[in-house]
PDB file of C-alpha atoms and ligand atoms in Angstrom:
ATOM      1  CA  MET A  11       0.186  -0.115  -0.276  1.00 36.00           C
ATOM      2  CA  LEU A  12       1.188   3.379  -0.788  1.00 41.00           C
ATOM      3  CA  ILE A  13       0.702   6.084   1.176  1.00 40.00           C
ATOM      4  CA  SER A  14       1.138   9.467  -0.876  1.00 39.00           C
ATOM      5  CA  SER A  15       1.908  11.920   1.849  1.00 41.00           C
ATOM      6  CA  SER A  16       2.475  10.942   5.686  1.00 43.00           C
ATOM      7  CA  THR A  17       0.564  12.499   8.726  1.00 47.00           C
ATOM      8  CA  LEU A  18       3.993  11.577  10.598  1.00 73.00           C
ATOM      9  CA  LEU A  19       6.775  11.630   8.196  1.00 89.00           C
ATOM     10  CA  HIS A  20       7.582  15.144   7.030  1.00 95.00           C
ATOM     11  CA  LEU A  21      10.633  16.697   5.182  1.00 97.00           C
ATOM     12  CA  ALA A  22      12.344  19.547   6.040  1.00 97.00           C
ATOM     13  CA  GLU A  23      11.373  22.880   4.912  1.00 97.00           C
ATOM     14  CA  SER A  24      14.001  23.835   3.012  1.00 98.00           C
ATOM     15  CA  ALA A  25      13.773  20.586   0.963  1.00 98.00           C
ATOM     16  CA  LEU A  26      10.114  21.059   0.147  1.00 98.00           C
ATOM     17  CA  ALA A  27      11.228  24.777  -0.706  1.00 98.00           C
ATOM     18  CA  GLN A  28      13.364  22.689  -3.839  1.00 97.00           C
ATOM     19  CA  ALA A  29      10.554  20.567  -5.230  1.00 97.00           C
ATOM     20  CA  TYR A  30      11.192  18.030  -2.925  1.00 98.00           C
ATOM     21  CA  ARG A  31       8.940  14.738  -2.024  1.00 97.00           C
ATOM     22  CA  LEU A  32       7.894  12.077  -0.003  1.00 98.00           C
ATOM     23  CA  THR A  33       6.210   8.652  -0.432  1.00 97.00           C
ATOM     24  CA  HIS A  34       5.827   6.304   2.637  1.00 97.00           C
ATOM     25  CA  HIS A  35       4.752   2.526   3.010  1.00 97.00           C
ATOM     26  CA  PRO A  36       4.018   0.880   5.913  1.00 97.00           C
ATOM     27  CA  GLN A  37       5.930  -2.132   4.022  1.00 97.00           C
ATOM     28  CA  ILE A  38       8.299  -3.530   1.015  1.00 98.00           C
ATOM     29  CA  GLY A  39      10.443  -4.948   0.121  1.00 98.00           C
ATOM     30  CA  SER A  40      12.933  -2.307  -0.567  1.00 98.00           C
ATOM     31  CA  THR A  41      12.497   1.373  -0.624  1.00 98.00           C
ATOM     32  CA  ASN A  42      16.125   1.284  -3.183  1.00 98.00           C
ATOM     33  CA  ASP A  43      14.416  -1.442  -5.474  1.00 98.00           C
ATOM     34  CA  GLU A  44      10.692   1.063  -5.489  1.00 98.00           C
ATOM     35  CA  ALA A  45      13.100   3.836  -6.519  1.00 98.00           C
ATOM     36  CA  LEU A  46      15.162   2.299  -9.664  1.00 98.00           C
ATOM     37  CA  SER A  47      11.113   1.286 -10.786  1.00 98.00           C
ATOM     38  CA  LEU A  48       9.664   4.712 -10.617  1.00 98.00           C
ATOM     39  CA  ALA A  49      12.547   6.032 -12.052  1.00 98.00           C
ATOM     40  CA  LEU A  50      12.071   3.733 -15.312  1.00 97.00           C
ATOM     41  CA  ALA A  51       8.459   4.749 -14.945  1.00 96.00           C
ATOM     42  CA  GLY A  52       9.688   7.821 -16.092  1.00 96.00           C
ATOM     43  CA  HIS A  53       9.576   9.558 -12.151  1.00 97.00           C
ATOM     44  CA  ALA A  54      11.119  13.109 -12.553  1.00 96.00           C
ATOM     45  CA  GLY A  55      12.811  12.835  -9.181  1.00 97.00           C
ATOM     46  CA  ARG A  56      13.614  14.449  -5.961  1.00 98.00           C
ATOM     47  CA  LEU A  57      12.138  11.933  -4.173  1.00 98.00           C
ATOM     48  CA  TRP A  58      11.973  10.224  -1.617  1.00 98.00           C
ATOM     49  CA  ILE A  59      10.860   6.383  -0.393  1.00 98.00           C
ATOM     50  CA  VAL A  60      10.669   6.239   2.856  1.00 98.00           C
ATOM     51  CA  ALA A  61       9.164   2.594   4.765  1.00 97.00           C
ATOM     52  CA  ASP A  62       8.175   1.837   8.332  1.00 97.00           C
ATOM     53  CA  ALA A  63      10.138  -1.831   7.279  1.00 98.00           C
ATOM     54  CA  GLN A  64      11.458  -3.851   4.496  1.00 98.00           C
ATOM     55  CA  THR A  65      11.619  -7.502   3.531  1.00 98.00           C
ATOM     56  CA  LYS A  66      14.089  -7.144   1.120  1.00 98.00           C
ATOM     57  CA  GLY A  67      16.124  -4.655   2.676  1.00 98.00           C
ATOM     58  CA  LYS A  68      19.819  -4.673   0.813  1.00 98.00           C
ATOM     59  CA  GLY A  69      23.011  -3.528   1.169  1.00 96.00           C
ATOM     60  CA  ARG A  70      26.175  -3.505  -0.803  1.00 93.00           C
ATOM     61  CA  LEU A  71      27.060  -6.314  -2.679  1.00 89.00           C
ATOM     62  CA  GLY A  72      24.185  -8.431  -2.382  1.00 91.00           C
ATOM     63  CA  ARG A  73      24.319  -8.658   1.633  1.00 93.00           C
ATOM     64  CA  GLN A  74      21.474  -7.931   3.393  1.00 95.00           C
ATOM     65  CA  TRP A  75      20.094  -4.842   5.310  1.00 97.00           C
ATOM     66  CA  ILE A  76      18.374  -6.025   8.548  1.00 96.00           C
ATOM     67  CA  SER A  77      15.109  -3.622   8.255  1.00 98.00           C
ATOM     68  CA  PRO A  78      12.681  -3.944  11.931  1.00 97.00           C
ATOM     69  CA  PRO A  79      10.173  -1.744  12.070  1.00 97.00           C
ATOM     70  CA  GLY A  80      11.337   1.144  13.634  1.00 95.00           C
ATOM     71  CA  ASN A  81      14.504   1.849  12.606  1.00 97.00           C
ATOM     72  CA  LEU A  82      14.533   4.516   9.193  1.00 98.00           C
ATOM     73  CA  TYR A  83      14.540   3.392   5.882  1.00 98.00           C
ATOM     74  CA  ALA A  84      14.977   5.627   2.719  1.00 98.00           C
ATOM     75  CA  SER A  85      16.091   6.223  -0.507  1.00 98.00           C
ATOM     76  CA  LEU A  86      16.573   9.387  -2.630  1.00 98.00           C
ATOM     77  CA  LEU A  87      15.484   9.341  -6.662  1.00 98.00           C
ATOM     78  CA  LEU A  88      17.870  11.794  -8.244  1.00 98.00           C
ATOM     79  CA  ILE A  89      17.133  11.939 -12.131  1.00 98.00           C
ATOM     80  CA  ASP A  90      20.584  13.417 -14.035  1.00 98.00           C
ATOM     81  CA  PRO A  91      22.098  15.050 -10.486  1.00 97.00           C
ATOM     82  CA  ALA A  92      25.300  15.390 -12.211  1.00 97.00           C
ATOM     83  CA  PRO A  93      27.612  14.021 -15.448  1.00 96.00           C
ATOM     84  CA  VAL A  94      27.822  10.673 -15.478  1.00 95.00           C
ATOM     85  CA  GLN A  95      31.484  10.453 -14.144  1.00 95.00           C
ATOM     86  CA  LYS A  96      30.601  12.155 -11.413  1.00 96.00           C
ATOM     87  CA  ALA A  97      28.157  10.255 -10.259  1.00 96.00           C
ATOM     88  CA  PRO A  98      29.660   7.781  -7.456  1.00 95.00           C
ATOM     89  CA  GLU A  99      31.038  11.095  -5.712  1.00 97.00           C
ATOM     90  CA  LEU A 100      26.819  11.103  -4.782  1.00 97.00           C
ATOM     91  CA  GLY A 101      28.108   8.377  -2.253  1.00 97.00           C
ATOM     92  CA  PHE A 102      30.586  10.880  -0.405  1.00 98.00           C
ATOM     93  CA  VAL A 103      28.124  13.644  -0.979  1.00 98.00           C
ATOM     94  CA  ALA A 104      25.836  10.883   0.736  1.00 98.00           C
ATOM     95  CA  GLY A 105      28.062  10.308   3.229  1.00 98.00           C
ATOM     96  CA  VAL A 106      28.677  13.648   4.958  1.00 98.00           C
ATOM     97  CA  ALA A 107      25.591  15.216   4.194  1.00 98.00           C
ATOM     98  CA  LEU A 108      24.578  11.602   7.008  1.00 98.00           C
ATOM     99  CA  TRP A 109      27.039  12.611   9.192  1.00 98.00           C
ATOM    100  CA  HIS A 110      25.428  16.170   9.390  1.00 98.00           C
ATOM    101  CA  ALA A 111      21.834  14.726   9.797  1.00 97.00           C
ATOM    102  CA  LEU A 112      23.042  12.533  12.489  1.00 97.00           C
ATOM    103  CA  ARG A 113      25.335  14.895  14.359  1.00 96.00           C
ATOM    104  CA  ASP A 114      22.448  17.066  14.832  1.00 95.00           C
ATOM    105  CA  CYS A 115      20.931  14.583  16.510  1.00 94.00           C
ATOM    106  CA  LEU A 116      23.777  13.369  19.009  1.00 93.00           C
ATOM    107  CA  GLY A 117      25.136  16.778  19.297  1.00 92.00           C
ATOM    108  CA  ASP A 118      28.851  17.363  19.334  1.00 92.00           C
ATOM    109  CA  ASP A 119      30.427  13.849  19.492  1.00 94.00           C
ATOM    110  CA  PRO A 120      34.117  13.273  18.305  1.00 95.00           C
ATOM    111  CA  ARG A 121      32.667   8.977  18.361  1.00 97.00           C
ATOM    112  CA  LEU A 122      30.846   9.879  15.100  1.00 97.00           C
ATOM    113  CA  GLU A 123      32.594   8.925  12.586  1.00 98.00           C
ATOM    114  CA  ILE A 124      32.537   8.623   8.302  1.00 98.00           C
ATOM    115  CA  LYS A 125      34.053   4.935   6.984  1.00 97.00           C
ATOM    116  CA  TRP A 126      35.158   4.739   3.561  1.00 96.00           C
ATOM    117  CA  PRO A 127      33.318   4.500   1.424  1.00 92.00           C
ATOM    118  CA  ASN A 128      30.282   6.040   4.047  1.00 88.00           C
ATOM    119  CA  ASP A 129      29.221   4.296   6.488  1.00 95.00           C
ATOM    120  CA  ILE A 130      28.532   6.685  10.340  1.00 98.00           C
ATOM    121  CA  LEU A 131      30.191   4.612  13.188  1.00 97.00           C
ATOM    122  CA  HIS A 132      29.352   5.745  16.710  1.00 96.00           C
ATOM    123  CA  ALA A 133      32.487   4.606  18.727  1.00 95.00           C
ATOM    124  CA  GLY A 134      33.598   1.954  15.769  1.00 94.00           C
ATOM    125  CA  ALA A 135      30.514   0.922  15.578  1.00 95.00           C
ATOM    126  CA  LYS A 136      28.047   1.361  12.616  1.00 96.00           C
ATOM    127  CA  LEU A 137      25.058   3.173  12.994  1.00 97.00           C
ATOM    128  CA  ALA A 138      23.989   3.850   9.618  1.00 98.00           C
ATOM    129  CA  GLY A 139      24.396   2.252   6.251  1.00 97.00           C
ATOM    130  CA  ILE A 140      24.463   3.933   3.007  1.00 98.00           C
ATOM    131  CA  LEU A 141      24.109   1.918  -0.517  1.00 98.00           C
ATOM    132  CA  LEU A 142      24.416   3.883  -3.713  1.00 97.00           C
ATOM    133  CA  GLU A 143      22.681   2.179  -7.176  1.00 97.00           C
ATOM    134  CA  SER A 144      22.083   4.382 -10.648  1.00 97.00           C
ATOM    135  CA  THR A 145      20.162   2.888 -13.615  1.00 97.00           C
ATOM    136  CA  GLN A 146      20.714   4.285 -17.199  1.00 95.00           C
ATOM    137  CA  LEU A 147      16.996   5.464 -18.780  1.00 96.00           C
ATOM    138  CA  LYS A 148      16.030   4.660 -22.104  1.00 94.00           C
ATOM    139  CA  SER A 149      15.651   8.020 -22.687  1.00 91.00           C
ATOM    140  CA  GLY A 150      19.509   8.529 -22.215  1.00 93.00           C
ATOM    141  CA  GLY A 151      19.233  10.347 -18.284  1.00 95.00           C
ATOM    142  CA  LEU A 152      21.011   8.647 -15.749  1.00 98.00           C
ATOM    143  CA  ALA A 153      18.747   7.736 -12.551  1.00 98.00           C
ATOM    144  CA  CYS A 154      20.678   7.913  -9.213  1.00 98.00           C
ATOM    145  CA  VAL A 155      19.220   5.860  -6.205  1.00 98.00           C
ATOM    146  CA  ILE A 156      20.706   6.680  -2.654  1.00 98.00           C
ATOM    147  CA  GLY A 157      19.550   4.643   0.063  1.00 98.00           C
ATOM    148  CA  ILE A 158      19.789   5.088   3.872  1.00 98.00           C
ATOM    149  CA  GLY A 159      19.272   3.152   6.907  1.00 98.00           C
ATOM    150  CA  VAL A 160      19.556   4.634  10.224  1.00 98.00           C
ATOM    151  CA  ASN A 161      19.554   2.667  13.415  1.00 97.00           C
ATOM    152  CA  CYS A 162      16.725   4.586  15.527  1.00 96.00           C
ATOM    153  CA  ASN A 163      15.687   2.333  18.085  1.00 95.00           C
ATOM    154  CA  SER A 164      17.190  -1.021  17.733  1.00 96.00           C
ATOM    155  CA  HIS A 165      20.219  -2.640  15.749  1.00 97.00           C
ATOM    156  CA  PRO A 166      21.063  -6.534  14.648  1.00 95.00           C
ATOM    157  CA  GLU A 167      24.409  -8.386  16.296  1.00 87.00           C
ATOM    158  CA  PRO A 168      25.544  -8.825  12.256  1.00 68.00           C
ATOM    159  CA  ALA A 169      28.551 -10.826  12.312  1.00 68.00           C
ATOM    160  CA  LEU A 170      30.977  -8.581  10.007  1.00 74.00           C
ATOM    161  CA  TYR A 171      30.597  -5.341  12.103  1.00 82.00           C
ATOM    162  CA  PRO A 172      29.828  -4.254  15.403  1.00 92.00           C
ATOM    163  CA  ALA A 173      26.130  -2.168  15.139  1.00 96.00           C
ATOM    164  CA  THR A 174      24.536  -0.003  17.187  1.00 97.00           C
ATOM    165  CA  ASP A 175      21.535   2.300  17.189  1.00 96.00           C
ATOM    166  CA  LEU A 176      20.550   6.500  18.032  1.00 96.00           C
ATOM    167  CA  ALA A 177      17.529   5.275  21.135  1.00 95.00           C
ATOM    168  CA  HIS A 178      21.278   2.883  22.749  1.00 95.00           C
ATOM    169  CA  ILE A 179      23.812   5.719  22.331  1.00 95.00           C
ATOM    170  CA  GLY A 180      20.767   7.899  24.483  1.00 90.00           C
ATOM    171  CA  THR A 181      21.074  10.579  21.751  1.00 81.00           C
ATOM    172  CA  LEU A 182      19.062  14.162  22.047  1.00 78.00           C
ATOM    173  CA  LEU A 183      16.250  12.307  19.501  1.00 84.00           C
ATOM    174  CA  SER A 184      16.512   8.956  17.843  1.00 80.00           C
ATOM    175  CA  GLN A 185      12.855   9.123  15.874  1.00 89.00           C
ATOM    176  CA  ARG A 186      13.253   8.162  12.119  1.00 94.00           C
ATOM    177  CA  ASP A 187      11.032  11.060  12.196  1.00 94.00           C
ATOM    178  CA  GLU A 188      13.189  13.751  13.230  1.00 94.00           C
ATOM    179  CA  VAL A 189      15.408  11.858  11.670  1.00 97.00           C
ATOM    180  CA  LEU A 190      14.048  12.217   8.125  1.00 97.00           C
ATOM    181  CA  ILE A 191      13.647  15.972   8.670  1.00 97.00           C
ATOM    182  CA  ARG A 192      17.463  16.222   9.706  1.00 97.00           C
ATOM    183  CA  LEU A 193      18.368  14.316   6.547  1.00 98.00           C
ATOM    184  CA  SER A 194      16.627  15.552   4.012  1.00 98.00           C
ATOM    185  CA  ALA A 195      17.723  19.478   4.977  1.00 98.00           C
ATOM    186  CA  ALA A 196      21.453  18.040   5.355  1.00 98.00           C
ATOM    187  CA  PHE A 197      21.013  17.190   1.506  1.00 98.00           C
ATOM    188  CA  VAL A 198      19.809  20.371   0.164  1.00 98.00           C
ATOM    189  CA  THR A 199      22.537  21.941   1.777  1.00 98.00           C
ATOM    190  CA  TRP A 200      25.273  19.279   0.940  1.00 98.00           C
ATOM    191  CA  LEU A 201      24.273  18.047  -2.770  1.00 98.00           C
ATOM    192  CA  ARG A 202      24.231  22.211  -3.016  1.00 98.00           C
ATOM    193  CA  VAL A 203      27.741  22.084  -1.948  1.00 98.00           C
ATOM    194  CA  TRP A 204      28.976  19.608  -4.473  1.00 98.00           C
ATOM    195  CA  ASP A 205      27.294  22.074  -7.564  1.00 98.00           C
ATOM    196  CA  GLU A 206      26.460  18.786  -9.467  1.00 97.00           C
ATOM    197  CA  GLY A 207      30.569  17.353  -9.378  1.00 97.00           C
ATOM    198  CA  ARG A 208      31.831  20.634  -9.938  1.00 97.00           C
ATOM    199  CA  HIS A 209      32.841  20.739  -6.166  1.00 98.00           C
ATOM    200  CA  PHE A 210      33.853  17.245  -5.217  1.00 98.00           C
ATOM    201  CA  ALA A 211      37.034  19.205  -3.259  1.00 98.00           C
ATOM    202  CA  ALA A 212      35.011  20.484  -0.847  1.00 98.00           C
ATOM    203  CA  ILE A 213      32.891  17.335   0.150  1.00 98.00           C
ATOM    204  CA  ARG A 214      36.104  15.313   0.350  1.00 98.00           C
ATOM    205  CA  ASP A 215      38.084  17.441   2.700  1.00 98.00           C
ATOM    206  CA  GLU A 216      34.627  17.340   4.852  1.00 98.00           C
ATOM    207  CA  TRP A 217      34.447  13.930   5.030  1.00 98.00           C
ATOM    208  CA  LEU A 218      38.541  13.588   5.820  1.00 98.00           C
ATOM    209  CA  THR A 219      37.597  15.982   8.776  1.00 98.00           C
ATOM    210  CA  HIS A 220      35.178  13.042   9.404  1.00 98.00           C
ATOM    211  CA  ALA A 221      36.930  10.070   8.798  1.00 98.00           C
ATOM    212  CA  ALA A 222      37.712   7.366  10.752  1.00 97.00           C
ATOM    213  CA  GLY A 223      40.937   5.464  11.323  1.00 95.00           C
ATOM    214  CA  LEU A 224      43.124   8.104   9.138  1.00 96.00           C
ATOM    215  CA  GLY A 225      46.654   7.896   9.719  1.00 95.00           C
ATOM    216  CA  THR A 226      46.581   4.490  11.471  1.00 95.00           C
ATOM    217  CA  PRO A 227      46.905   0.891  10.138  1.00 96.00           C
ATOM    218  CA  ILE A 228      43.518  -0.905   8.306  1.00 96.00           C
ATOM    219  CA  SER A 229      42.669  -3.923   6.399  1.00 95.00           C
ATOM    220  CA  VAL A 230      40.899  -4.044   3.790  1.00 95.00           C
ATOM    221  CA  ALA A 231      39.184  -7.025   1.877  1.00 93.00           C
ATOM    222  CA  ALA A 232      39.013  -5.683  -1.567  1.00 89.00           C
ATOM    223  CA  PRO A 233      38.347  -7.450  -4.366  1.00 88.00           C
ATOM    224  CA  ASP A 234      41.283  -9.097  -5.636  1.00 89.00           C
ATOM    225  CA  GLY A 235      42.541  -9.856  -2.000  1.00 92.00           C
ATOM    226  CA  ALA A 236      43.215  -8.641   1.321  1.00 94.00           C
ATOM    227  CA  ARG A 237      45.611  -5.346   1.728  1.00 95.00           C
ATOM    228  CA  ASP A 238      47.367  -4.530   4.971  1.00 95.00           C
ATOM    229  CA  GLY A 239      49.020  -0.765   5.650  1.00 96.00           C
ATOM    230  CA  ILE A 240      48.099   2.586   6.484  1.00 96.00           C
ATOM    231  CA  PHE A 241      45.220   4.444   5.532  1.00 97.00           C
ATOM    232  CA  GLU A 242      46.328   7.923   4.348  1.00 97.00           C
ATOM    233  CA  THR A 243      43.542   9.564   2.757  1.00 98.00           C
ATOM    234  CA  ILE A 244      41.649   9.934  -0.338  1.00 97.00           C
ATOM    235  CA  ASP A 245      42.480  10.809  -3.466  1.00 96.00           C
ATOM    236  CA  SER A 246      39.989  13.608  -5.726  1.00 95.00           C
ATOM    237  CA  ASN A 247      37.983  10.700  -7.041  1.00 94.00           C
ATOM    238  CA  GLY A 248      37.513   9.359  -3.455  1.00 96.00           C
ATOM    239  CA  ARG A 249      39.295   5.924  -3.987  1.00 96.00           C
ATOM    240  CA  LEU A 250      41.517   5.150  -0.849  1.00 97.00           C
ATOM    241  CA  VAL A 251      45.178   5.150  -0.738  1.00 97.00           C
ATOM    242  CA  LEU A 252      46.903   2.712   1.564  1.00 97.00           C
ATOM    243  CA  ASN A 253      50.345   3.121   2.723  1.00 96.00           C
ATOM    244  CA  ALA A 254      51.675  -0.454   2.469  1.00 94.00           C
ATOM    245  CA  GLY A 255      55.357  -0.687   3.692  1.00 93.00           C
ATOM    246  CA  GLY A 256      56.274   2.341   1.442  1.00 93.00           C
ATOM    247  CA  LYS A 257      54.357   1.689  -1.367  1.00 96.00           C
ATOM    248  CA  THR A 258      51.497   4.088  -2.269  1.00 97.00           C
ATOM    249  CA  LEU A 259      48.189   1.570  -3.272  1.00 96.00           C
ATOM    250  CA  THR A 260      44.985   3.296  -4.283  1.00 96.00           C
ATOM    251  CA  LEU A 261      41.878   0.845  -3.945  1.00 95.00           C
ATOM    252  CA  GLU A 262      38.601   1.313  -5.466  1.00 92.00           C
ATOM    253  CA  ALA A 263      36.558  -1.052  -3.559  1.00 89.00           C
ATOM    254  CA  GLY A 264      36.523  -2.843  -0.547  1.00 92.00           C
ATOM    255  CA  ASP A 265      35.828  -3.221   3.180  1.00 92.00           C
ATOM    256  CA  VAL A 266      37.736  -1.262   5.501  1.00 94.00           C
ATOM    257  CA  PHE A 267      38.568  -2.957   8.814  1.00 93.00           C
ATOM    258  CA  PHE A 268      40.150  -1.086  11.325  1.00 88.00           C
ATOM    259  CA  ALA A 269      40.878  -4.164  14.359  1.00 66.00           C
ATOM    260  CA  PRO A 270      42.407  -7.410  12.769  1.00 59.00           C
ATOM    261  CA  PRO A 271      39.085  -8.597  11.569  1.00 50.00           C
ATOM    262  CA  PRO A 272      37.414 -12.364  12.553  1.00 50.00           C
ATOM    263  CA  ILE A 273      39.597 -15.343  10.898  1.00 54.00           C
ATOM    264  CA  GLY A 274      38.497 -15.674   7.890  1.00 54.00           C
ATOM    265  CA  VAL A 275      36.433 -12.904   7.012  1.00 50.00           C
ATOM    266  CA  LEU A 276      38.257 -11.022   4.966  1.00 49.00           C
ATOM    267  CA  ALA A 277      38.121 -14.127   2.686  1.00 50.00           C
ATOM    268  CA  GLY A 278      34.327 -13.788   3.163  1.00 46.00           C
ATOM    269  CA  VAL A 279      34.179 -10.630   1.978  1.00 48.00           C
ATOM    270  CA  ARG A 280      32.166 -10.731  -1.560  1.00 42.00           C
ATOM    271  CA  SER A 281      33.664  -8.627  -4.313  1.00 33.00           C
ATOM    272  CA  GLY A 282      32.580  -5.638  -5.502  1.00 31.00           C
ATOM    273  CA  LEU A 283      33.347  -1.746  -5.772  1.00 29.00           C
ATOM    274  CA  GLY A 284      33.666  -0.256  -2.478  1.00 34.00           C
ATOM    275  CA  ASP A 285      31.420   2.974  -3.629  1.00 34.00           C
ATOM    276  CA  THR A 286      28.594   1.324  -4.306  1.00 34.00           C
ATOM    277  CA  MET A 287      28.007   1.518  -7.859  1.00 34.00           C
ATOM    278  CA  SER A 288      29.000  -1.588 -10.065  1.00 30.00           C
ATOM    279  CA  ARG A 289      30.695  -0.874 -12.700  1.00 26.00           C
ATOM    280  CA  GLU A 290      27.799  -1.464 -14.802  1.00 27.00           C
ATOM    281  CA  GLU A 291      26.251   0.581 -13.835  1.00 31.00           C
ATOM    282  CA  ARG A 292      28.913   3.394 -13.738  1.00 30.00           C
ATOM    283  CA  ARG A 293      29.239   2.988 -17.876  1.00 25.00           C
TER     284      ARG A 293
HETATM  285  C1  BT5 B  25      25.535  -0.791   3.342  1.00 70.43           C
HETATM  286  O1  BT5 B  25      25.851  -1.966   3.333  1.00 70.43           O
HETATM  287  O2  BT5 B  25      25.777  -0.298   4.824  1.00 70.43           O
HETATM  288  C2  BT5 B  25      23.979  -0.410   3.045  1.00 70.43           C
HETATM  289  C3  BT5 B  25      22.509  -0.365   3.760  1.00 70.43           C
HETATM  290  C4  BT5 B  25      21.682   0.094   3.076  1.00 70.43           C
HETATM  291  C5  BT5 B  25      20.519  -0.023   3.243  1.00 70.43           C
HETATM  292  C6  BT5 B  25      19.194   1.342   2.918  1.00 70.43           C
HETATM  293  S1  BT5 B  25      17.723   0.815   4.240  1.00 70.43           S
HETATM  294  C7  BT5 B  25      17.252   2.070   2.710  1.00 70.43           C
HETATM  295  C8  BT5 B  25      17.576   1.313   1.198  1.00 70.43           C
HETATM  296  N1  BT5 B  25      16.476   0.481   1.006  1.00 70.43           N
HETATM  297  C9  BT5 B  25      16.955  -0.989   0.644  1.00 70.43           C
HETATM  298  O3  BT5 B  25      17.521  -1.887   0.651  1.00 70.43           O
HETATM  299  N2  BT5 B  25      18.973  -0.449   1.186  1.00 70.43           N
HETATM  300  C10 BT5 B  25      18.894   0.638   1.588  1.00 70.43           C
HETATM  301  P1  BT5 B  25      27.093  -2.685   3.652  1.00 70.43           P
HETATM  302  O4  BT5 B  25      28.171  -1.997   4.037  1.00 70.43           O
HETATM  303  O5  BT5 B  25      27.248  -3.930   2.489  1.00 70.43           O
HETATM  304  O6  BT5 B  25      26.827  -3.108   5.390  1.00 70.43           O
HETATM  305  C11 BT5 B  25      25.631  -4.292   4.785  1.00 70.43           C
HETATM  306  C12 BT5 B  25      26.318  -5.258   6.431  1.00 70.43           C
HETATM  307  O7  BT5 B  25      26.057  -4.333   7.500  1.00 70.43           O
HETATM  308  C13 BT5 B  25      25.373  -6.760   6.339  1.00 70.43           C
HETATM  309  O8  BT5 B  25      26.046  -7.416   5.971  1.00 70.43           O
HETATM  310  C14 BT5 B  25      25.684  -7.132   7.781  1.00 70.43           C
HETATM  311  O9  BT5 B  25      26.815  -7.522   8.535  1.00 70.43           O
HETATM  312  C15 BT5 B  25      25.363  -5.793   8.451  1.00 70.43           C
HETATM  313  N3  BT5 B  25      23.553  -5.108   8.568  1.00 70.43           N
HETATM  314  C16 BT5 B  25      23.207  -5.919   8.071  1.00 70.43           C
HETATM  315  N4  BT5 B  25      21.655  -4.698   8.856  1.00 70.43           N
HETATM  316  C17 BT5 B  25      22.650  -3.697   9.553  1.00 70.43           C
HETATM  317  C18 BT5 B  25      21.412  -2.817  10.442  1.00 70.43           C
HETATM  318  N5  BT5 B  25      20.897  -2.850  10.599  1.00 70.43           N
HETATM  319  N6  BT5 B  25      22.440  -2.314  11.368  1.00 70.43           N
HETATM  320  C19 BT5 B  25      23.777  -2.471  10.958  1.00 70.43           C
HETATM  321  N7  BT5 B  25      25.135  -3.552  10.226  1.00 70.43           N
HETATM  322  C20 BT5 B  25      23.910  -4.050   9.769  1.00 70.43           C
END
């Protein structure tokens, strides 16, 4: 069932003023899948799709996003937000916008960090995740879908990473409608800064200000195997730059681990692009 506007859920005034709109589903397979379907059916974009629960919530690389009621499951559909080659940068714009929205909920807290490519951690535990997908439209346009899951009042105990939620942290604001208002406002702000890819440097600077693990030893489960080294920076394309025993490695994809991961985990992580946009989708 689709409710065109919710009595509970609202977008920020700044988002409404920029013609963003909201649809709300009590339950859905995946808000990202719904956004992609709407795009293929000709939707003009600037649409937030929010569900109370998802039955097929998706993470990156075909992984599951556990999606019980009470947390925020939202996808933002944008049509032609930038030239095609700049579209993968949206994952970093989303990471910065989500970090700011959650900072508004937490207040100042140095434990709130962005993990490459765009997870949000609190005290090292995963608070929110982002899944960026895109599809080429028959019209020749590009539909981009930014899917965001925020754990508001519960979190699972997944095997790969520790997790947390806003209520568990004890934040000022923890309700998903409060998070959505701040998220929709933060996207207006940071999409404007990005300026259709003209100012990715400003997004990169902001991302690096809040990055987890900079200058520390990390392990990256990359598509072609595990890489260990010091996390130096991200480059002008958002790729992770690793100093591996004096040799500089630039990684486009992978899962980052700050502490030695459990035995077998690195080998078990499925390969794929760290920026959440598949090679197929980038063409
Ligand atoms: C992500 O993938 O972090 C992207 C998550 C995006 C979810 C949103 S919800 C709205 C929209 N619609 C969708 O269908 N998806 C998007 P990844 O980095 O691959 O992390 C997935 C991994 O995180 C899983 O393999 C689990 O280990 C763990 N996990 C699953 N559910 C979680 C949760 N609710 N909280 C924390 N970790 C979780």
